CSV table of C-alpha atoms and ligand atoms in Angstrom, one decimal:
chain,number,residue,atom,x,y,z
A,1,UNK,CA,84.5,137.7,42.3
A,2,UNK,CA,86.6,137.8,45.4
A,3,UNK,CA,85.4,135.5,48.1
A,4,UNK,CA,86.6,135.6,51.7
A,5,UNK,CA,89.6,133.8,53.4
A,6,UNK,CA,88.2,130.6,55.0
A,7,UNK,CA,89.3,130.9,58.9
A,8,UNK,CA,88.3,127.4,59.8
A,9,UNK,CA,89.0,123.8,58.8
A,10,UNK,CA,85.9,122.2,60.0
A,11,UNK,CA,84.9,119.4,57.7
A,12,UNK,CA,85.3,118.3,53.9
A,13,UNK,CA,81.6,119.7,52.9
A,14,UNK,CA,82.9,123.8,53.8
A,15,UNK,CA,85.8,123.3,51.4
A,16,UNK,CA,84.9,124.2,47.5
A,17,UNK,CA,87.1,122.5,45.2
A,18,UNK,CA,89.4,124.7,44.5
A,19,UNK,CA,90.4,125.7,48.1
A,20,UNK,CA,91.0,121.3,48.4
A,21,UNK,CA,93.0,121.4,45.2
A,22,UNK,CA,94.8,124.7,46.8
A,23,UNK,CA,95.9,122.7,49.8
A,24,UNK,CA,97.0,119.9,47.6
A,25,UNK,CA,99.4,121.7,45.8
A,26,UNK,CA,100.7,123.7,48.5
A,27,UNK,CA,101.4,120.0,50.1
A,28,UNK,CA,103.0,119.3,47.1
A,29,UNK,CA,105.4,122.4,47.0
A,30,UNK,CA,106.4,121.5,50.7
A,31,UNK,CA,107.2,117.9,49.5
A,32,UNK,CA,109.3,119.4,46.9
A,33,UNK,CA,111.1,121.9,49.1
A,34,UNK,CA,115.0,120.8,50.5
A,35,UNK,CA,114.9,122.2,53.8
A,36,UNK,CA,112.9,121.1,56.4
A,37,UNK,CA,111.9,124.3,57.4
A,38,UNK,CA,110.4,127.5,56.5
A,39,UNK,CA,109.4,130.8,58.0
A,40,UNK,CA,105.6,130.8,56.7
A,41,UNK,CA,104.1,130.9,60.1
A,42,UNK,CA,106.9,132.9,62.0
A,43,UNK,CA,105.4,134.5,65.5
A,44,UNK,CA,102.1,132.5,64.9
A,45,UNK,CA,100.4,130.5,68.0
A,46,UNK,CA,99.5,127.1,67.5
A,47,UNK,CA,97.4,125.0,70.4
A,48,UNK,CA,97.4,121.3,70.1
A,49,UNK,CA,93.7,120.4,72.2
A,50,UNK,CA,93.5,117.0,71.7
A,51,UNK,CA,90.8,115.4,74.3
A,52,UNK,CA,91.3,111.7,72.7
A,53,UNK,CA,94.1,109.7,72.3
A,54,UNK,CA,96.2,110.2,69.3
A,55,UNK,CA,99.8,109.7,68.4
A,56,UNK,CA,100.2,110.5,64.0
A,57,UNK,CA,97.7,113.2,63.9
A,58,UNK,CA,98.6,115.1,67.3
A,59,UNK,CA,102.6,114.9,66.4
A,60,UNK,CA,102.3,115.7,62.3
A,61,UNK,CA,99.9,119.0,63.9
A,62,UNK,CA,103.0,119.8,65.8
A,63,UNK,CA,105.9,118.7,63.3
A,64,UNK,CA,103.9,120.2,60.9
A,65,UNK,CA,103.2,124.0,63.2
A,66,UNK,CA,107.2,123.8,64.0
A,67,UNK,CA,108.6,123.1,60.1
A,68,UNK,CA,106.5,126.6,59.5
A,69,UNK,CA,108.3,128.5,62.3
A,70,UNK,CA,105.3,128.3,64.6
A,71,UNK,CA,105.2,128.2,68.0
A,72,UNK,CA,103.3,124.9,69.7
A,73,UNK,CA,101.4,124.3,73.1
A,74,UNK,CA,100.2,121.2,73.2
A,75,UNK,CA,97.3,121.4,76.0
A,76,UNK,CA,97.1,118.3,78.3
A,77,UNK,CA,93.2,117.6,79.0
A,78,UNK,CA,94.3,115.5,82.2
A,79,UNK,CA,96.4,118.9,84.0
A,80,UNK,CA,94.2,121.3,82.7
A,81,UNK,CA,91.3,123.5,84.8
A,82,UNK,CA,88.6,121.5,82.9
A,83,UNK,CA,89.2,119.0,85.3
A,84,UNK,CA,88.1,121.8,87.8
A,85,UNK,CA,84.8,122.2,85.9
A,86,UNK,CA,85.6,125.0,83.9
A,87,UNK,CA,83.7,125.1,80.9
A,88,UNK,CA,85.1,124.2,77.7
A,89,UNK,CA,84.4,127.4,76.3
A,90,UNK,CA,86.2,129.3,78.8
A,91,UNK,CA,89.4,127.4,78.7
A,92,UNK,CA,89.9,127.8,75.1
A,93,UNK,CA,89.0,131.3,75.7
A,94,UNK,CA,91.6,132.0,78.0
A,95,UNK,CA,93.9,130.0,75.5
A,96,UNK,CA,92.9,132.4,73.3
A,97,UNK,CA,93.7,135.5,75.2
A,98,UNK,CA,97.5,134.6,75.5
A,99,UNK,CA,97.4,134.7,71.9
A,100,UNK,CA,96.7,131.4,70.4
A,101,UNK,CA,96.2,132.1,66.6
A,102,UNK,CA,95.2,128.3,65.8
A,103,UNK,CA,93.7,125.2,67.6
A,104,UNK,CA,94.0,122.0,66.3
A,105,UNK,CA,91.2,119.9,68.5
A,106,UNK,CA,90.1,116.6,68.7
A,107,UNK,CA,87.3,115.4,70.6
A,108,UNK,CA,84.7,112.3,71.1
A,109,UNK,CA,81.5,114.7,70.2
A,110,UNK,CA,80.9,115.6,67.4
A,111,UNK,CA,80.5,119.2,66.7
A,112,UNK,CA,83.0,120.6,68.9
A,113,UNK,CA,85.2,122.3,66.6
A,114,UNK,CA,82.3,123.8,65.0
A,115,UNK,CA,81.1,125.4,68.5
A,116,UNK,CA,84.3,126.4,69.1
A,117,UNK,CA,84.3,128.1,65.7
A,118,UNK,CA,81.4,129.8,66.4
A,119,UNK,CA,82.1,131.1,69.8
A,120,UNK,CA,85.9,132.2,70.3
A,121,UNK,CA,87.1,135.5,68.7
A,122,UNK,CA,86.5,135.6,64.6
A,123,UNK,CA,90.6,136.4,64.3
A,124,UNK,CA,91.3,132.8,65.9
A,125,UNK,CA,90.8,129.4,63.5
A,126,UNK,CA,90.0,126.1,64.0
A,127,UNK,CA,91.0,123.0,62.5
A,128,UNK,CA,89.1,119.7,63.3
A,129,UNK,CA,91.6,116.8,63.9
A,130,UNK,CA,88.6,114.4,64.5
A,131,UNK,CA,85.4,114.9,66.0
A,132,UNK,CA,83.3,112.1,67.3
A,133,UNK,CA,81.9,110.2,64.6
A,134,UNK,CA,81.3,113.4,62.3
A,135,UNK,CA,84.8,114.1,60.4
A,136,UNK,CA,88.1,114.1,60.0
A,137,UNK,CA,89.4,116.3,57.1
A,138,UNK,CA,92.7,116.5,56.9
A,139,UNK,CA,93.4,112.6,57.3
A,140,UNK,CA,91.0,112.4,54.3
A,141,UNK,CA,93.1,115.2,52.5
A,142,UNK,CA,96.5,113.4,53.2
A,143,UNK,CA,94.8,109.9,52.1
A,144,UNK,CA,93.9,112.0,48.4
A,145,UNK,CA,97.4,113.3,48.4
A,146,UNK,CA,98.7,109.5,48.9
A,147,UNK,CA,96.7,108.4,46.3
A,148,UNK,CA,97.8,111.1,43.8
A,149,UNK,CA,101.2,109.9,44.3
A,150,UNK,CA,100.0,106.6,42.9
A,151,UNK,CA,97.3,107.6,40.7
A,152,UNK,CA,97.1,109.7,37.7
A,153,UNK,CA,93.2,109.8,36.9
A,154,UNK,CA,91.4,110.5,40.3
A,155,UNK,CA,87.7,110.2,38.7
A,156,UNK,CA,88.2,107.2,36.7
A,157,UNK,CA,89.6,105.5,40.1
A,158,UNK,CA,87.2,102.7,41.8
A,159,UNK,CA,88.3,102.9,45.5
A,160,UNK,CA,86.8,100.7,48.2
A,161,UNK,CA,86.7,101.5,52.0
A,162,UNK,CA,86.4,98.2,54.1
A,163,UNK,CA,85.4,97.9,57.3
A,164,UNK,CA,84.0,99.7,60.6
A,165,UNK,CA,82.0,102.4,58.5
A,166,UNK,CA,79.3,103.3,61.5
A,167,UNK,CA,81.9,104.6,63.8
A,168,UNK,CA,84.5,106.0,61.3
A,169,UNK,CA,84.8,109.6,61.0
A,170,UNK,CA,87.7,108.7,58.5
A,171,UNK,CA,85.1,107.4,55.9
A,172,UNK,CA,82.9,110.1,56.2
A,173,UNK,CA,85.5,112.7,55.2
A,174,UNK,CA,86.7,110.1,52.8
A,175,UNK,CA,83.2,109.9,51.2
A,176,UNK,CA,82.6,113.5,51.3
A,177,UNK,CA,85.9,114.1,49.4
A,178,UNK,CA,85.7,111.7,47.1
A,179,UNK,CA,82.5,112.8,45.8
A,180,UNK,CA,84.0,116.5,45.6
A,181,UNK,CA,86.1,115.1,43.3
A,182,UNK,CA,84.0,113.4,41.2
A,183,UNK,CA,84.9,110.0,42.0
A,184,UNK,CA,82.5,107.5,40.4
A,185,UNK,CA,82.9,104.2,41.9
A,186,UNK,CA,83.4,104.5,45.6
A,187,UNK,CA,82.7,101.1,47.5
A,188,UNK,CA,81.8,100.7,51.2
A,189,UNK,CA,82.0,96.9,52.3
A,190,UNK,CA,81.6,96.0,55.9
A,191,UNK,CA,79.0,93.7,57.6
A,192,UNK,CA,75.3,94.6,57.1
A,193,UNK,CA,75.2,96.2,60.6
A,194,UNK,CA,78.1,98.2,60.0
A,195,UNK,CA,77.1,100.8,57.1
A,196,UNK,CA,75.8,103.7,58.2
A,197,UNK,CA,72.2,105.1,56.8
A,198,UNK,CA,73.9,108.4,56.2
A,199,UNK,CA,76.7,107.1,53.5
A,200,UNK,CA,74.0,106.2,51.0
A,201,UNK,CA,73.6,107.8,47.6
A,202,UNK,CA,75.1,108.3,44.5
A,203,UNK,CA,78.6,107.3,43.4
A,204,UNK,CA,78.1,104.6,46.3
A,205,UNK,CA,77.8,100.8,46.5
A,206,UNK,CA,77.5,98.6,49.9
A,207,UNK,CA,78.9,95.4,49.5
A,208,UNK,CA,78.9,92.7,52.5
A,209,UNK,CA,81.1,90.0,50.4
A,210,UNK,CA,84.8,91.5,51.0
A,211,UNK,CA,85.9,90.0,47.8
A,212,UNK,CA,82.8,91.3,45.3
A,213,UNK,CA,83.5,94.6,46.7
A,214,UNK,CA,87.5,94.3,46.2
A,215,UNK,CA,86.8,93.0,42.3
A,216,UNK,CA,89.6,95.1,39.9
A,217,UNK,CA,89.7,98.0,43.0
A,218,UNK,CA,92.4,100.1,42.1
A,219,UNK,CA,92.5,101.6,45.9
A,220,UNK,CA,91.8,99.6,48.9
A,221,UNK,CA,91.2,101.3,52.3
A,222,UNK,CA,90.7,99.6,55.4
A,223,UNK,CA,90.0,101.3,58.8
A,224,UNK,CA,90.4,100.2,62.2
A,225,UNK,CA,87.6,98.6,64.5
A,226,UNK,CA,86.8,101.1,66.7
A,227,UNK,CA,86.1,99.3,70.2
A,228,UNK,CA,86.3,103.0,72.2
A,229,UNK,CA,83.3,103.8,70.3
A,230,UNK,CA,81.4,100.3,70.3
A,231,UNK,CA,78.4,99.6,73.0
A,232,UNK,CA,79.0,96.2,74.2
A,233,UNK,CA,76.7,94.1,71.9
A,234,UNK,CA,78.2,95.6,68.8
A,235,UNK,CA,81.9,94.3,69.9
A,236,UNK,CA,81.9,91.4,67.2
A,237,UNK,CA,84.4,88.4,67.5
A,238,UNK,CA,87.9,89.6,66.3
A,239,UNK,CA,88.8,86.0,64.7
A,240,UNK,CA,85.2,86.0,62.8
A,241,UNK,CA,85.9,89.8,61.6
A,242,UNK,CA,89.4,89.5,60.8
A,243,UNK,CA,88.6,85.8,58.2
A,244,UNK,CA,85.0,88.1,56.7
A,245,UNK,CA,86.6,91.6,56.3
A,246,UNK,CA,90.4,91.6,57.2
A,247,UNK,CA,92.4,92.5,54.5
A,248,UNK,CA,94.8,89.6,53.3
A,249,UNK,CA,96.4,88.3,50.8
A,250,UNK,CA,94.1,86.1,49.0
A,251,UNK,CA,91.5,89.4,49.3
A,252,UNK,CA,93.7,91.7,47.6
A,253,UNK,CA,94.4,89.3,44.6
A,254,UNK,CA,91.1,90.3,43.8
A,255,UNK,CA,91.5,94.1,43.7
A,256,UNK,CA,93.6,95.4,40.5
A,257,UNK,CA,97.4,94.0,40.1
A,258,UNK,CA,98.6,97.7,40.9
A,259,UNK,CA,96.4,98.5,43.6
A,260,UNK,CA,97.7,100.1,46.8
A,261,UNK,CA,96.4,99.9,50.5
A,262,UNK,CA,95.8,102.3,52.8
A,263,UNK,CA,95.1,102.2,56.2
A,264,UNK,CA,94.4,106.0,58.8
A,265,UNK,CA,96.3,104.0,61.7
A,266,UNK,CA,96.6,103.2,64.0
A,267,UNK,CA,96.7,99.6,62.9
A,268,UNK,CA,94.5,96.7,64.4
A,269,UNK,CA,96.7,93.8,62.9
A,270,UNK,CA,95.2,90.7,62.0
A,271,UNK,CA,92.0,91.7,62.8
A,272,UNK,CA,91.5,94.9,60.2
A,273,UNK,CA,94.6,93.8,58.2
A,274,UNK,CA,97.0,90.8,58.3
A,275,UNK,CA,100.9,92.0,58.9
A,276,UNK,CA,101.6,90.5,55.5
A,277,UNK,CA,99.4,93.1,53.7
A,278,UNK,CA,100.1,96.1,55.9
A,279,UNK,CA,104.0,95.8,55.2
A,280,UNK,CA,103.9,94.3,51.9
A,281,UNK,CA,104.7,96.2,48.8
A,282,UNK,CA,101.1,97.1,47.8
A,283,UNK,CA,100.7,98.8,51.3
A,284,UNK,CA,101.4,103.0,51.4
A,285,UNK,CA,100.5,103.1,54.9
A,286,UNK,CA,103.9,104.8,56.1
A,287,UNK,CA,103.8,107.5,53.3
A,288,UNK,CA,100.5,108.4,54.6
A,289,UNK,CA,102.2,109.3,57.3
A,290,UNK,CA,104.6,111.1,56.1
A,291,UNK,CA,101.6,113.0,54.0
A,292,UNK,CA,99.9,114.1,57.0
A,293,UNK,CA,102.5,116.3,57.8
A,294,UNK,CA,102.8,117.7,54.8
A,295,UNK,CA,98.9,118.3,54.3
A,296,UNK,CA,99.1,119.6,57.7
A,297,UNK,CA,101.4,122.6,56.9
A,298,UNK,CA,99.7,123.2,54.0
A,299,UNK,CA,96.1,123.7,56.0
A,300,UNK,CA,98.2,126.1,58.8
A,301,UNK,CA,99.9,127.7,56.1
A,302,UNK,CA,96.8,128.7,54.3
A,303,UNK,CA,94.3,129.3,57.1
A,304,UNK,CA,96.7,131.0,59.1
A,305,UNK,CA,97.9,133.3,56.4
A,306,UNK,CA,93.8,134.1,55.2
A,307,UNK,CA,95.2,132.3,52.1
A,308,UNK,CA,92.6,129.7,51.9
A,309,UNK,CA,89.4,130.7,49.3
B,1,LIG,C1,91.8,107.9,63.0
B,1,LIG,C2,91.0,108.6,64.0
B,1,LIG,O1,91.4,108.9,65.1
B,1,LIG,O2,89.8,109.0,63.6
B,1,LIG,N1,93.1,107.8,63.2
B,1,LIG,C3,93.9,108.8,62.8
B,1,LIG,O3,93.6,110.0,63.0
B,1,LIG,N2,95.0,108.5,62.2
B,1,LIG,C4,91.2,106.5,62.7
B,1,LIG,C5,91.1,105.6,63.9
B,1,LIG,O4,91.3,106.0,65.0
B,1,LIG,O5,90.7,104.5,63.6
């Protein structure tokens, strides 16, 4: 049975699990390749919209278009006519006219890429580099390619995500991809407040002890507090956070001997994680980094070459 190209990247949930093992590999054979660079997306458009801050997942978007012989614009929100009112719609639109084949958007709503998906001309894609709280796919790809690295036996893995869970898109993607791949023990530990009514069911477990949850964890994931995204009363104090649910030493000495730590960046230190875990040998944060460019070609690559099933 042939099944059609996907055009979009939109979230983990619209990927089956052969087009997330697809992009895996091809991330692999780009890992494996000696030259930087290859011709795959030669005379292909690539439009960096990014209408939040970012710095690893706007520049690996870019490294990652330019490495496949692509060429970049990366839009500035702050010169741009939206600041004149136009709608959003129309200035991707007129994007889209000068030929854009791909945009790569982040945004504080959620649901934007999808809108965008569903309004602009059926031969343009969209990848979602983050949308409000909703997802963030290919930062949840490049933390499974990490962990490959590391890890033979995916489903047999217990991984635990620590931290701000309510506001992380990260975790959601995590979560959803996770599951696709059949993950079994997949921990969420934050403080009561924190997790989220829509990260409940099966192959999950809240914990609010940091230490019960890190028992024998063979993957340890800690995500930033996310202050842009906090109303005032839910601001909590930094010192209390970081002694309850910062990751430090005498925390990860309960996870598994081998375990490694991740973290999506960028890095609140000593109050998500203390300096001495996020540089220490268990840490893979900076490989991550250098995943996400990798995962990143792979996605453009596929999409953009109606590879992607
Ligand atoms: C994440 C994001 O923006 O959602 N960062 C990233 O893309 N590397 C996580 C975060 O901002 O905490």
């Amino acid at each position: 049975m042939s099944t059609k190209p996907l055009r979009h990247l939109l979230d983990i949930e619209s990927l089956s699990v052969e087009a997330i093992h697809q992009i895996l590999s091809t991330a692999k054979s780009y890992q494996l390749k000696k030259t930087l660079t290859t011709p795959d997306l030669l005379g292909k458009e690539v439009c960096n919209a990014f209408f939040e801050s970012s710095t690893r997942t706007r520049c690996s978007f870019e490294l990652a278009a330019k490495r496949l012989g692509a060429q970049v614009i990366n839009f500035d929100v702050k010169t741009s006519s939206t600041q004149k009112g136009e709608s959003l719609l129309d200035t991707f639109m007129a994007l889209a006219a000068m030929g854009v084949d791909a945009f790569v958007v982040r945004h504080s709503e959620s649901g934007i890429p999808q809108f965008l998906s569903e309004h602009l001309s059926p031969t343009v894609s969209v990848i979602n580099a983050g949308d409000g709280h909703h997802a963030h796919p290919t930062q949840a790809l490049l933390d499974v390619l990490t962990i490959q690295q590391h890890k033979s036996d995916l489903k047999s893995l217990s991984i635990a995500i620590v931290g701000d869970l309510s506001h992380s898109r990260v975790a959601r993607s995590q979560v959803a991809l996770f599951r696709k791949l059949e993950i079994s023990d997949i921990r969420l530990i934050a403080p009561a407040g924190m997790i989220p009514t829509d990260l409940r069911g099966p192959n999950l477990s809240h914990y609010t002890q940091l230490n019960e949850g890190l028992q024998d964890a063979d993957v340890v994931i800690a995500l930033r507090i996310q202050q842009e995204r906090m109303k005032n009363a839910e601001i909590p104090n930094f010192a209390e956070y970081f002694q309850h649910y910062g990751i430090k030493p005498e925390n990860l000495s309960h996870a598994k001997k081998d375990a490694i730590v991740l973290h999506p960046g960028p890095i609140n230190r000593e109050i998500d994680i203390a300096s001495v875990v996020a540089d220490g040998p268990q840490s893979v944060i900076l490989q991550q980094i250098t995943n996400g460019v990798l995962i990143r070609m792979a996605i453009l690559k596929l999409l953009l070459n109606s590879q992607l099933k």
